[in-house]
């Protein structure tokens, strides 16, 4: 692969991890003088000496923490800085800094030196900083974060200059329906690796008869030409007992596990999400230093036909949600309390799947999905694409390269979603998505790809390049609001039309209704709890009929929980299509969804 590896920083006998999370000094770049920080080289000294700084928690979005409208709606750069100490012992190691996600553009300086930059939120990046550090002393890290979205960014946005009174303001506009939260959204970790280290691991699993097959490829780094590497791979079960006595040797190979415990999704086994550990050790002859990395893996197969998706040779039916990484005050920042609560609620309601709408979720979220046996449709950050251009195509492909590099070994990930609601009716959309699909398939032929479609079946130009057709449709909401009677036939008709046109499995990736908790009305009226319940129930009837037709493979309610959007008069405090409120309590419909999802679990 062209990209260097992006293994999650895990401690081991050869690797140390030190978190830089906590309060950082923070300054907004003045609007009207966007370049000030660069001109004055704010990274070159303590920010607090030259500017009035505030304290900003990392990880978090910066938008909703203060009472400042200016900060909430800021467009352009902000600066983060903190200091930290590095022990002298780290001189013997390589040291890296890793950002789980910075939205959208990041530039990083270590002490006085520029270290790296990264474009694209929701995906990790790291850089080796060994040569920039003061060992046994104090260091300073500075990060400039710019949230500006343009027609060439993923996702796309537009900057509009407005003149009100006598000043000009840059306004960020975007068509996607979630707030463009910004900041250092996920953990910042310092981590060490030995001089010669395991750079990347790729695992593919299979099953032949009663034998589990684990194929692996190890990418080493730091080897000199004359050095003779020794790479050793073994597999441990969940109790840390060797699953096979003999380790495998070499940078690639196959390990066979007799009668393995398979990775099953929720509801298909009393013990879903079973994980083994792939333990890799790398050393060189005549050197005592050994690098050790432990990767959790699940043994499963995945296959698809023109009507179904098969996991361990069994057809799967997905019952779940589109979600968001969104919570009160924190915005899109990783919040482990919310992550834990969300997975409690997902279990309570009987879901077995979710889509990471509309961007890749954190490593920490996917770790839980692997462990609990959720089926994940893993979505790249391309949402609402409208102006297809060569630069955008390159970035879009990059987003998939980075996503697949990060998540390729995860058993929970059973599909790549290469876009949400792109304008697939446009003439250029065909060639564009042909190329994105090609790129994705070349990187990972083991998983099917999909797009969450919004355009009408007849006008679509992208479906032929996909393996699974997903569609988002708001019957009785955006289409025919109030017309509960129109739902069943429309949903069935559309699913059939997609299948007829492309002869591929079909799932419904979004449907739902905005609902104000506490608003009640009979007969059902838009925005009431009764209305949401009824919209969902009508869809359930349609899905049950579709399931008899043999090509329908999943239902995903929009949305798991209420979430924040840009300000508009169609949103009350944000998007209210959640079955749970933004503070993660059930609306009335949640109890009905729970009945259905448990019924499906029993039936399947
Ligand atoms: C959609 C989008 C999603 C929106 C949703 C809505 O089709 O994919 O991002 O939030 O509709 O509620 O309008």
PDB file of N, CA and C in Angstrom, residues 94-126:
ATOM      1  N   UNK A  94      11.842   5.496  19.135  1.00  0.00           N
ATOM      2  CA  UNK A  94      11.257   6.478  18.214  1.00  0.00           C
ATOM      3  C   UNK A  94      10.010   6.999  18.906  1.00  0.00           C
ATOM      4  N   UNK A  95       9.736   8.286  18.759  1.00  0.00           N
ATOM      5  CA  UNK A  95       8.540   8.851  19.387  1.00  0.00           C
ATOM      6  C   UNK A  95       7.629   9.422  18.298  1.00  0.00           C
ATOM      7  N   UNK A  96       6.356   9.115  18.425  1.00  0.00           N
ATOM      8  CA  UNK A  96       5.355   9.585  17.462  1.00  0.00           C
ATOM      9  C   UNK A  96       4.278  10.373  18.197  1.00  0.00           C
ATOM     10  N   UNK A  97       3.652  11.303  17.476  1.00  0.00           N
ATOM     11  CA  UNK A  97       2.450  11.927  18.024  1.00  0.00           C
ATOM     12  C   UNK A  97       1.306  11.552  17.096  1.00  0.00           C
ATOM     13  N   UNK A  98       0.191  11.150  17.694  1.00  0.00           N
ATOM     14  CA  UNK A  98      -0.941  10.680  16.910  1.00  0.00           C
ATOM     15  C   UNK A  98      -2.217  11.408  17.308  1.00  0.00           C
ATOM     16  N   UNK A  99      -2.887  11.945  16.314  1.00  0.00           N
ATOM     17  CA  UNK A  99      -4.172  12.631  16.502  1.00  0.00           C
ATOM     18  C   UNK A  99      -5.269  11.715  15.975  1.00  0.00           C
ATOM     19  N   UNK A 100      -6.247  11.405  16.818  1.00  0.00           N
ATOM     20  CA  UNK A 100      -7.351  10.553  16.378  1.00  0.00           C
ATOM     21  C   UNK A 100      -8.208  11.242  15.336  1.00  0.00           C
ATOM     22  N   UNK A 101      -8.427  12.544  15.494  1.00  0.00           N
ATOM     23  CA  UNK A 101      -9.149  13.341  14.500  1.00  0.00           C
ATOM     24  C   UNK A 101      -9.057  14.814  14.848  1.00  0.00           C
ATOM     25  N   UNK A 102      -8.743  15.598  13.852  1.00  0.00           N
ATOM     26  CA  UNK A 102      -8.814  17.060  13.969  1.00  0.00           C
ATOM     27  C   UNK A 102      -9.676  17.528  12.807  1.00  0.00           C
ATOM     28  N   UNK A 103     -10.706  18.307  13.091  1.00  0.00           N
ATOM     29  CA  UNK A 103     -11.574  18.770  12.014  1.00  0.00           C
ATOM     30  C   UNK A 103     -11.378  20.271  11.795  1.00  0.00           C
ATOM     31  N   UNK A 104     -10.950  20.739  10.539  1.00  0.00           N
ATOM     32  CA  UNK A 104     -10.836  19.919   9.361  1.00  0.00           C
ATOM     33  C   UNK A 104      -9.365  19.827   8.893  1.00  0.00           C
ATOM     34  N   UNK A 105      -8.677  20.983   8.989  1.00  0.00           N
ATOM     35  CA  UNK A 105      -7.268  21.059   8.586  1.00  0.00           C
ATOM     36  C   UNK A 105      -6.424  21.207   9.829  1.00  0.00           C
ATOM     37  N   UNK A 106      -5.320  20.482   9.891  1.00  0.00           N
ATOM     38  CA  UNK A 106      -4.445  20.610  11.061  1.00  0.00           C
ATOM     39  C   UNK A 106      -3.020  20.869  10.613  1.00  0.00           C
ATOM     40  N   UNK A 107      -2.351  21.764  11.327  1.00  0.00           N
ATOM     41  CA  UNK A 107      -0.906  21.950  11.149  1.00  0.00           C
ATOM     42  C   UNK A 107      -0.277  21.812  12.527  1.00  0.00           C
ATOM     43  N   UNK A 108       0.816  21.065  12.588  1.00  0.00           N
ATOM     44  CA  UNK A 108       1.393  20.740  13.891  1.00  0.00           C
ATOM     45  C   UNK A 108       2.853  21.167  13.961  1.00  0.00           C
ATOM     46  N   UNK A 109       3.192  21.884  15.039  1.00  0.00           N
ATOM     47  CA  UNK A 109       4.579  22.257  15.308  1.00  0.00           C
ATOM     48  C   UNK A 109       5.023  21.630  16.625  1.00  0.00           C
ATOM     49  N   UNK A 110       6.277  21.210  16.632  1.00  0.00           N
ATOM     50  CA  UNK A 110       6.850  20.682  17.863  1.00  0.00           C
ATOM     51  C   UNK A 110       8.019  21.583  18.222  1.00  0.00           C
ATOM     52  N   UNK A 111       7.961  22.194  19.381  1.00  0.00           N
ATOM     53  CA  UNK A 111       8.906  23.250  19.725  1.00  0.00           C
ATOM     54  C   UNK A 111       8.891  24.266  18.569  1.00  0.00           C
ATOM     55  N   UNK A 112      10.031  24.586  17.944  1.00  0.00           N
ATOM     56  CA  UNK A 112       9.981  25.619  16.911  1.00  0.00           C
ATOM     57  C   UNK A 112       9.729  25.083  15.498  1.00  0.00           C
ATOM     58  N   UNK A 113       9.626  23.774  15.388  1.00  0.00           N
ATOM     59  CA  UNK A 113       9.643  23.190  14.038  1.00  0.00           C
ATOM     60  C   UNK A 113       8.269  22.730  13.576  1.00  0.00           C
ATOM     61  N   UNK A 114       8.032  22.961  12.298  1.00  0.00           N
ATOM     62  CA  UNK A 114       6.822  22.427  11.683  1.00  0.00           C
ATOM     63  C   UNK A 114       6.992  20.918  11.500  1.00  0.00           C
ATOM     64  N   UNK A 115       5.995  20.142  11.916  1.00  0.00           N
ATOM     65  CA  UNK A 115       6.134  18.685  11.889  1.00  0.00           C
ATOM     66  C   UNK A 115       5.266  18.021  10.826  1.00  0.00           C
ATOM     67  N   UNK A 116       4.013  18.388  10.777  1.00  0.00           N
ATOM     68  CA  UNK A 116       3.130  17.708   9.824  1.00  0.00           C
ATOM     69  C   UNK A 116       1.852  18.512   9.646  1.00  0.00           C
ATOM     70  N   UNK A 117       1.150  18.186   8.579  1.00  0.00           N
ATOM     71  CA  UNK A 117      -0.202  18.718   8.438  1.00  0.00           C
ATOM     72  C   UNK A 117      -1.116  17.606   7.950  1.00  0.00           C
ATOM     73  N   UNK A 118      -2.406  17.808   8.129  1.00  0.00           N
ATOM     74  CA  UNK A 118      -3.360  16.796   7.694  1.00  0.00           C
ATOM     75  C   UNK A 118      -4.665  17.477   7.345  1.00  0.00           C
ATOM     76  N   UNK A 119      -5.234  17.013   6.245  1.00  0.00           N
ATOM     77  CA  UNK A 119      -6.528  17.534   5.840  1.00  0.00           C
ATOM     78  C   UNK A 119      -7.545  16.420   5.930  1.00  0.00           C
ATOM     79  N   UNK A 120      -8.691  16.702   6.566  1.00  0.00           N
ATOM     80  CA  UNK A 120      -9.823  15.780   6.644  1.00  0.00           C
ATOM     81  C   UNK A 120     -10.104  15.416   8.090  1.00  0.00           C
ATOM     82  N   UNK A 121     -11.316  15.678   8.489  1.00  0.00           N
ATOM     83  CA  UNK A 121     -11.690  15.313   9.847  1.00  0.00           C
ATOM     84  C   UNK A 121     -11.976  13.829   9.943  1.00  0.00           C
ATOM     85  N   UNK A 122     -12.112  13.345  11.185  1.00  0.00           N
ATOM     86  CA  UNK A 122     -12.617  11.995  11.455  1.00  0.00           C
ATOM     87  C   UNK A 122     -11.677  10.876  11.062  1.00  0.00           C
ATOM     88  N   UNK A 123     -10.442  11.207  10.745  1.00  0.00           N
ATOM     89  CA  UNK A 123      -9.458  10.180  10.416  1.00  0.00           C
ATOM     90  C   UNK A 123      -8.149  10.511  11.106  1.00  0.00           C
ATOM     91  N   UNK A 124      -7.448   9.475  11.573  1.00  0.00           N
ATOM     92  CA  UNK A 124      -6.232   9.733  12.348  1.00  0.00           C
ATOM     93  C   UNK A 124      -5.033  10.093  11.471  1.00  0.00           C
ATOM     94  N   UNK A 125      -4.072  10.757  12.069  1.00  0.00           N
ATOM     95  CA  UNK A 125      -2.774  10.950  11.414  1.00  0.00           C
ATOM     96  C   UNK A 125      -1.714  10.991  12.500  1.00  0.00           C
ATOM     97  N   UNK A 126      -0.484  10.642  12.102  1.00  0.00           N
ATOM     98  CA  UNK A 126       0.594  10.691  13.079  1.00  0.00           C
ATOM     99  C   UNK A 126       1.891  11.083  12.398  1.00  0.00           C
TER     100      UNK A 126
END
